[in-house]
Amino acid sequence: MNPLRLGYLYGFGAYLLWGFFPLYFKLLRPSGPVEILAHRVVWSLVFVSLLLAALRNWGFLRELRHRRSTMAGIGVAALLIAVNWGTYIHGVNADRVVETALGYFITPLVSVLLGVAVLRERLRPAQWAALAVGTLAVAVLTVDYGHLPYLALLLAVSFGGYGLVKKRLGLPAAEGLFVESAVLAVPALGYLGWLAWRAEATFGQVSAGHTALLVLAGAATAIPLLLFAGAANRLPLSVLGLLQYLAPVLQLGCGVLVFHEPMPPARLAGFALVWLALAVFTVDALRVTGRRRRETRKEGPPLIASGIGRAPS
C-alpha cells in the first residue's frame, strides 16, 4: 500500500479510537477513576511487554541505564501522562465529557504557549492572535461555568507538557510507553493491592465483561499510540495537525449527543471562539508550511556529489 495512504489509515485509526474513548471509559463503572488509572497503567505495561518480546526489541533498556538525563525526562513524562489520564477518566466518569473535549481542543494553543515559555520560541502575529482569541474563549467559559474550566486546562497543560518532554526525549512510541508504564506500575500495583486488602476492588467482582474491559485498558491505551507513531512517520506535520481535531470533535459529539450533557448558548460561544482560534492557528501553519515547500523546490535537489545534503550513515 502507498505509504501516504497507509499514514492516513493509521492517523484516522488513532484519532477515531481516541475520539470514542468516552464510550469505553463509561463502561468501566463502578470502578473509580484512580482504580481505572491503575489498571490502565498495569495492563499497558503488560501489553507493551508482550509486544516488545514478540519483536525481540529489548536493547534500548541497556542504553537507557547509562542515560540519567533521559531517565529523569521519562520520569517527568510518566508523571504528566498519569495526570492527563487520571484527569480524563475523572472527567468522563463525572459526566463532564464536553469539558474534556475542550481540553483537547485547546491543547495546540497551550503547546504554542509552552514553546514560548520553555523553548523561547518567537511567535508570528497570527499565532499571537490565536492565543488572544483562545484566552478570550477561556474567559467566556469561566463566566459560563462560574469558575475556570480547570479540568480542560489541566488536560491541555499536562498533555502539552507531555508532548514537549517526549519531543526532547525522542523515544519510539512502544519503548517510551513501556518505560513510562514501568515507572508508574509500582504505585499503581500498590494502590490496587490496597484496594484488594480493603475489599474495595471492583476487579473480578462486577462481571466477567467488566473485568475483561479493565484488562483491555492496556491495549486500548497502546494501540492508538502505535497507530499515531505510524502516521507521524508517513504524513506531513501539517496533515497530522489537522487530523488531531478529529478526536475532540468526536468526544464533544459523545458528550452532547450520546450523554446529553448541556450546551447552553454561552458555552457554545466559548467553544466557537476556541474553534476560531484553532482556525487562525491552522491556516497560518498551512501557509508557512506551503511557503517553505515552495522555497525548498526553488533551491533544487541536494548536491550529493559534493557531500551536501547527504543522509547520515
Tab-separated table of C-alpha atoms in Angstrom:
chain	number	residue	atom	x	y	z
A	1	MET	CA	0.000	0.000	0.000
A	2	ASN	CA	1.118	3.554	-0.722
A	3	PRO	CA	2.924	4.937	2.408
A	4	LEU	CA	0.862	8.143	2.341
A	5	ARG	CA	-2.414	6.205	2.200
A	6	LEU	CA	-1.199	3.931	4.984
A	7	GLY	CA	-0.316	7.014	7.022
A	8	TYR	CA	-3.860	8.336	6.631
A	9	LEU	CA	-5.280	4.986	7.744
A	10	TYR	CA	-3.045	4.948	10.810
A	11	GLY	CA	-3.903	8.554	11.632
A	12	PHE	CA	-7.660	8.120	11.260
A	13	GLY	CA	-7.491	4.904	13.278
A	14	ALA	CA	-5.644	6.574	16.157
A	15	TYR	CA	-7.914	9.611	16.376
A	16	LEU	CA	-11.104	7.594	15.923
A	17	LEU	CA	-10.145	5.392	18.870
A	18	TRP	CA	-9.242	8.418	20.998
A	19	GLY	CA	-12.473	10.116	19.948
A	20	PHE	CA	-14.646	7.267	21.196
A	21	PHE	CA	-12.758	6.822	24.492
A	22	PRO	CA	-15.669	8.346	26.497
A	23	LEU	CA	-17.889	5.435	25.454
A	24	TYR	CA	-15.259	2.955	26.634
A	25	PHE	CA	-14.488	4.557	29.994
A	26	LYS	CA	-18.181	4.898	30.845
A	27	LEU	CA	-18.387	1.100	30.617
A	28	LEU	CA	-15.778	0.750	33.374
A	29	ARG	CA	-18.141	1.965	36.082
A	30	PRO	CA	-18.492	1.295	39.015
A	31	SER	CA	-14.667	1.360	39.171
A	32	GLY	CA	-13.394	4.691	40.458
A	33	PRO	CA	-11.094	6.940	38.380
A	34	VAL	CA	-7.932	6.056	40.332
A	35	GLU	CA	-8.618	2.331	40.113
A	36	ILE	CA	-9.207	2.633	36.361
A	37	LEU	CA	-5.982	4.631	36.020
A	38	ALA	CA	-4.036	1.990	37.951
A	39	HIS	CA	-5.385	-0.798	35.740
A	40	ARG	CA	-4.639	1.267	32.644
A	41	VAL	CA	-1.005	1.608	33.736
A	42	VAL	CA	-0.526	-2.048	34.718
A	43	TRP	CA	-2.178	-3.562	31.658
A	44	SER	CA	-0.399	-1.097	29.345
A	45	LEU	CA	2.881	-2.396	30.746
A	46	VAL	CA	1.786	-5.996	30.184
A	47	PHE	CA	0.584	-5.329	26.621
A	48	VAL	CA	3.705	-3.434	25.537
A	49	SER	CA	5.964	-6.016	27.227
A	50	LEU	CA	4.364	-8.753	25.139
A	51	LEU	CA	4.739	-6.632	22.009
A	52	LEU	CA	8.414	-5.913	22.640
A	53	ALA	CA	9.024	-9.577	23.485
A	54	ALA	CA	7.459	-10.594	20.178
A	55	LEU	CA	9.676	-8.082	18.356
A	56	ARG	CA	12.712	-9.035	20.497
A	57	ASN	CA	13.414	-5.367	20.998
A	58	TRP	CA	14.916	-5.014	24.486
A	59	GLY	CA	18.262	-3.495	23.543
A	60	PHE	CA	17.071	0.043	24.294
A	61	LEU	CA	16.927	-0.777	28.029
A	62	ARG	CA	20.699	-1.314	28.170
A	63	GLU	CA	21.258	2.077	26.563
A	64	LEU	CA	18.858	3.865	28.913
A	65	ARG	CA	20.686	2.653	32.022
A	66	HIS	CA	23.584	4.957	31.199
A	67	ARG	CA	21.480	7.998	30.233
A	68	ARG	CA	20.467	9.561	33.529
A	69	SER	CA	19.077	12.728	31.965
A	70	THR	CA	16.854	10.639	29.697
A	71	MET	CA	15.610	8.588	32.648
A	72	ALA	CA	14.804	11.797	34.535
A	73	GLY	CA	12.890	13.042	31.492
A	74	ILE	CA	10.964	9.758	31.314
A	75	GLY	CA	10.008	10.221	34.975
A	76	VAL	CA	8.604	13.678	34.208
A	77	ALA	CA	6.765	12.333	31.142
A	78	ALA	CA	5.282	9.499	33.209
A	79	LEU	CA	4.018	11.943	35.829
A	80	LEU	CA	2.460	14.215	33.204
A	81	ILE	CA	0.706	11.395	31.342
A	82	ALA	CA	-0.580	9.963	34.644
A	83	VAL	CA	-2.096	13.361	35.482
A	84	ASN	CA	-3.587	13.553	31.985
A	85	TRP	CA	-5.056	10.045	32.058
A	86	GLY	CA	-6.408	10.443	35.584
A	87	THR	CA	-7.976	13.820	34.822
A	88	TYR	CA	-9.597	12.484	31.667
A	89	ILE	CA	-11.025	9.399	33.372
A	90	HIS	CA	-12.375	11.570	36.199
A	91	GLY	CA	-13.962	13.947	33.673
A	92	VAL	CA	-15.705	11.144	31.801
A	93	ASN	CA	-16.981	9.452	34.959
A	94	ALA	CA	-18.131	12.808	36.384
A	95	ASP	CA	-20.277	13.450	33.271
A	96	ARG	CA	-18.007	16.256	32.043
A	97	VAL	CA	-17.133	14.830	28.633
A	98	VAL	CA	-17.773	18.200	26.949
A	99	GLU	CA	-15.158	19.845	29.163
A	100	THR	CA	-12.630	17.090	28.429
A	101	ALA	CA	-13.196	17.707	24.704
A	102	LEU	CA	-12.499	21.396	25.314
A	103	GLY	CA	-9.184	20.419	26.909
A	104	TYR	CA	-8.011	18.656	23.760
A	105	PHE	CA	-9.282	21.475	21.545
A	106	ILE	CA	-7.082	23.993	23.360
A	107	THR	CA	-4.054	21.674	23.660
A	108	PRO	CA	-2.443	23.005	20.410
A	109	LEU	CA	-2.691	26.547	21.754
A	110	VAL	CA	-1.163	25.503	25.072
A	111	SER	CA	1.652	23.743	23.177
A	112	VAL	CA	2.413	27.005	21.369
A	113	LEU	CA	2.428	28.849	24.692
A	114	LEU	CA	4.798	26.261	26.183
A	115	GLY	CA	7.086	26.744	23.188
A	116	VAL	CA	7.319	30.435	24.046
A	117	ALA	CA	7.723	29.923	27.801
A	118	VAL	CA	10.114	26.954	27.765
A	119	LEU	CA	11.859	26.946	24.385
A	120	ARG	CA	11.895	30.745	23.952
A	121	GLU	CA	10.282	30.422	20.536
A	122	ARG	CA	9.150	33.563	18.727
A	123	LEU	CA	5.539	33.654	17.575
A	124	ARG	CA	4.173	35.045	14.346
A	125	PRO	CA	1.394	37.674	14.536
A	126	ALA	CA	-1.266	35.113	13.567
A	127	GLN	CA	-0.158	32.838	16.407
A	128	TRP	CA	-0.412	35.713	18.888
A	129	ALA	CA	-3.900	36.436	17.531
A	130	ALA	CA	-4.908	32.789	18.003
A	131	LEU	CA	-3.656	32.836	21.603
A	132	ALA	CA	-5.559	36.069	22.280
A	133	VAL	CA	-8.802	34.576	20.932
A	134	GLY	CA	-8.172	31.411	22.937
A	135	THR	CA	-7.694	33.449	26.113
A	136	LEU	CA	-10.974	35.243	25.421
A	137	ALA	CA	-12.638	31.850	24.974
A	138	VAL	CA	-11.405	30.707	28.397
A	139	ALA	CA	-12.776	33.944	29.903
A	140	VAL	CA	-16.211	33.350	28.327
A	141	LEU	CA	-16.256	29.738	29.516
A	142	THR	CA	-15.223	30.838	33.007
A	143	VAL	CA	-18.298	33.063	33.159
A	144	ASP	CA	-20.467	30.208	31.860
A	145	TYR	CA	-19.151	27.591	34.302
A	146	GLY	CA	-18.889	30.010	37.200
A	147	HIS	CA	-15.225	29.045	37.613
A	148	LEU	CA	-12.175	28.402	35.475
A	149	PRO	CA	-12.609	25.315	33.255
A	150	TYR	CA	-9.818	23.775	35.319
A	151	LEU	CA	-10.460	20.247	34.073
A	152	ALA	CA	-9.931	21.322	30.456
A	153	LEU	CA	-6.914	23.445	31.358
A	154	LEU	CA	-5.302	20.622	33.339
A	155	LEU	CA	-5.800	18.228	30.412
A	156	ALA	CA	-4.318	20.733	27.953
A	157	VAL	CA	-1.320	21.666	30.129
A	158	SER	CA	-0.491	18.068	31.084
A	159	PHE	CA	-0.741	16.764	27.510
A	160	GLY	CA	1.056	19.787	26.063
A	161	GLY	CA	3.849	19.340	28.619
A	162	TYR	CA	3.970	15.618	27.887
A	163	GLY	CA	4.369	16.330	24.171
A	164	LEU	CA	7.169	18.795	24.898
A	165	VAL	CA	9.072	16.295	27.053
A	166	LYS	CA	8.541	13.460	24.561
A	167	LYS	CA	9.825	15.647	21.731
A	168	ARG	CA	13.048	16.240	23.658
A	169	LEU	CA	13.447	12.568	24.591
A	170	GLY	CA	12.867	11.260	21.058
A	171	LEU	CA	11.937	7.725	22.152
A	172	PRO	CA	9.856	5.466	19.845
A	173	ALA	CA	6.210	5.010	20.865
A	174	ALA	CA	6.311	1.432	22.190
A	175	GLU	CA	9.630	1.801	24.024
A	176	GLY	CA	8.601	5.124	25.542
A	177	LEU	CA	5.238	3.798	26.726
A	178	PHE	CA	6.920	0.716	28.228
A	179	VAL	CA	9.333	2.744	30.368
A	180	GLU	CA	6.671	5.276	31.399
A	181	SER	CA	4.304	2.473	32.395
A	182	ALA	CA	7.119	0.731	34.280
A	183	VAL	CA	7.767	3.926	36.271
A	184	LEU	CA	4.074	4.186	37.177
A	185	ALA	CA	3.486	0.453	37.707
A	186	VAL	CA	4.853	0.309	41.282
A	187	PRO	CA	2.439	2.886	42.756
A	188	ALA	CA	-0.363	1.510	40.558
A	189	LEU	CA	0.140	-2.052	41.845
A	190	GLY	CA	0.435	-0.717	45.380
A	191	TYR	CA	-2.902	1.075	45.059
A	192	LEU	CA	-4.622	-1.984	43.574
A	193	GLY	CA	-3.214	-4.118	46.383
A	194	TRP	CA	-4.503	-1.637	48.958
A	195	LEU	CA	-7.979	-1.738	47.384
A	196	ALA	CA	-7.950	-5.540	47.450
A	197	TRP	CA	-6.838	-5.550	51.105
A	198	ARG	CA	-9.769	-3.270	51.981
A	199	ALA	CA	-12.156	-5.405	49.887
A	200	GLU	CA	-12.971	-2.319	47.787
A	201	ALA	CA	-11.573	-3.519	44.446
A	202	THR	CA	-14.053	-3.940	41.608
A	203	PHE	CA	-11.725	-6.112	39.502
A	204	GLY	CA	-13.305	-9.560	39.240
A	205	GLN	CA	-16.244	-8.515	41.412
A	206	VAL	CA	-18.715	-6.926	38.969
A	207	SER	CA	-18.923	-9.213	35.934
A	208	ALA	CA	-16.716	-11.101	33.513
A	209	GLY	CA	-17.306	-8.390	30.901
A	210	HIS	CA	-16.274	-5.613	33.291
A	211	THR	CA	-13.102	-7.499	34.239
A	212	ALA	CA	-12.254	-8.044	30.565
A	213	LEU	CA	-12.738	-4.341	29.831
A	214	LEU	CA	-10.340	-3.390	32.635
A	215	VAL	CA	-7.731	-5.784	31.228
A	216	LEU	CA	-8.247	-4.393	27.715
A	217	ALA	CA	-7.427	-0.901	29.003
A	218	GLY	CA	-3.790	-1.715	28.246
A	219	ALA	CA	-4.438	-2.477	24.589
A	220	ALA	CA	-6.836	0.478	24.351
A	221	THR	CA	-4.016	2.728	25.552
A	222	ALA	CA	-1.181	1.304	23.478
A	223	ILE	CA	-2.838	0.683	20.099
A	224	PRO	CA	-3.788	4.330	19.338
A	225	LEU	CA	-0.290	5.458	20.347
A	226	LEU	CA	1.297	2.927	17.993
A	227	LEU	CA	-1.066	3.941	15.177
A	228	PHE	CA	-0.209	7.582	15.817
A	229	ALA	CA	3.507	6.798	15.617
A	230	GLY	CA	2.930	5.046	12.288
A	231	ALA	CA	1.010	8.068	10.980
A	232	ALA	CA	3.651	10.526	12.190
A	233	ASN	CA	6.326	8.637	10.252
A	234	ARG	CA	4.364	8.816	6.976
A	235	LEU	CA	2.336	12.042	6.962
A	236	PRO	CA	3.393	15.697	6.717
A	237	LEU	CA	3.155	17.509	10.053
A	238	SER	CA	0.521	19.871	8.631
A	239	VAL	CA	-1.774	16.936	7.763
A	240	LEU	CA	-1.224	15.357	11.177
A	241	GLY	CA	-2.067	18.689	12.783
A	242	LEU	CA	-5.424	18.782	11.006
A	243	LEU	CA	-6.243	15.175	11.878
A	244	GLN	CA	-5.737	15.843	15.598
A	245	TYR	CA	-9.001	17.809	15.763
A	246	LEU	CA	-10.957	14.662	14.878
A	247	ALA	CA	-10.658	13.236	18.403
A	248	PRO	CA	-12.110	16.207	20.366
A	249	VAL	CA	-14.867	16.636	17.752
A	250	LEU	CA	-15.936	13.019	18.356
A	251	GLN	CA	-15.587	13.434	22.132
A	252	LEU	CA	-17.758	16.541	22.001
A	253	GLY	CA	-20.317	14.606	19.956
A	254	CYS	CA	-20.318	11.838	22.566
A	255	GLY	CA	-20.862	14.353	25.350
A	256	VAL	CA	-23.701	16.250	23.698
A	257	LEU	CA	-25.433	13.618	21.552
A	258	VAL	CA	-24.854	10.386	23.495
A	259	PHE	CA	-24.619	11.510	27.132
A	260	HIS	CA	-26.881	14.578	26.682
A	261	GLU	CA	-24.595	16.980	28.549
A	262	PRO	CA	-25.825	20.605	28.461
A	263	MET	CA	-24.517	23.071	25.875
A	264	PRO	CA	-26.021	26.455	26.791
A	265	PRO	CA	-25.507	29.455	24.445
A	266	ALA	CA	-22.650	30.943	26.489
A	267	ARG	CA	-20.751	27.638	26.454
A	268	LEU	CA	-21.338	27.275	22.724
A	269	ALA	CA	-19.980	30.807	22.246
A	270	GLY	CA	-16.856	29.855	24.180
A	271	PHE	CA	-16.353	26.774	22.022
A	272	ALA	CA	-16.912	28.892	18.883
A	273	LEU	CA	-14.096	31.210	19.990
A	274	VAL	CA	-11.835	28.201	20.553
A	275	TRP	CA	-12.632	26.949	17.045
A	276	LEU	CA	-11.905	30.432	15.638
A	277	ALA	CA	-8.535	30.444	17.399
A	278	LEU	CA	-7.746	26.988	16.015
A	279	ALA	CA	-8.785	28.095	12.506
A	280	VAL	CA	-6.405	31.076	12.668
A	281	PHE	CA	-3.649	28.853	14.053
A	282	THR	CA	-4.164	26.125	11.420
A	283	VAL	CA	-4.416	28.465	8.413
A	284	ASP	CA	-1.206	30.184	9.495
A	285	ALA	CA	0.578	26.831	9.924
A	286	LEU	CA	-0.549	25.634	6.483
A	287	ARG	CA	0.522	28.934	4.895
A	288	VAL	CA	4.006	28.756	6.429
A	289	THR	CA	4.379	25.069	5.529
A	290	GLY	CA	3.396	25.754	1.903
A	291	ARG	CA	5.826	28.646	1.657
A	292	ARG	CA	8.691	26.531	2.983
A	293	ARG	CA	7.919	23.773	0.486
A	294	ARG	CA	7.972	26.253	-2.396
A	295	GLU	CA	11.303	27.633	-1.189
A	296	THR	CA	12.709	24.099	-0.947
A	297	ARG	CA	11.635	23.302	-4.521
A	298	LYS	CA	13.246	26.525	-5.807
A	299	GLU	CA	16.546	25.589	-4.187
A	300	GLY	CA	16.675	22.413	-6.279
A	301	PRO	CA	17.921	18.913	-5.385
A	302	PRO	CA	20.786	18.483	-2.903
A	303	LEU	CA	24.328	18.260	-4.266
A	304	ILE	CA	25.030	14.663	-3.417
A	305	ALA	CA	28.340	14.567	-5.247
A	306	SER	CA	29.854	17.267	-3.040
A	307	GLY	CA	28.520	15.690	0.104
A	308	ILE	CA	25.939	18.452	0.712
A	309	GLY	CA	22.600	17.042	1.855
A	310	ARG	CA	23.895	13.504	2.174
A	311	ALA	CA	21.923	11.343	4.554
A	312	PRO	CA	23.819	10.296	7.682
A	313	SER	CA	25.135	6.757	7.621
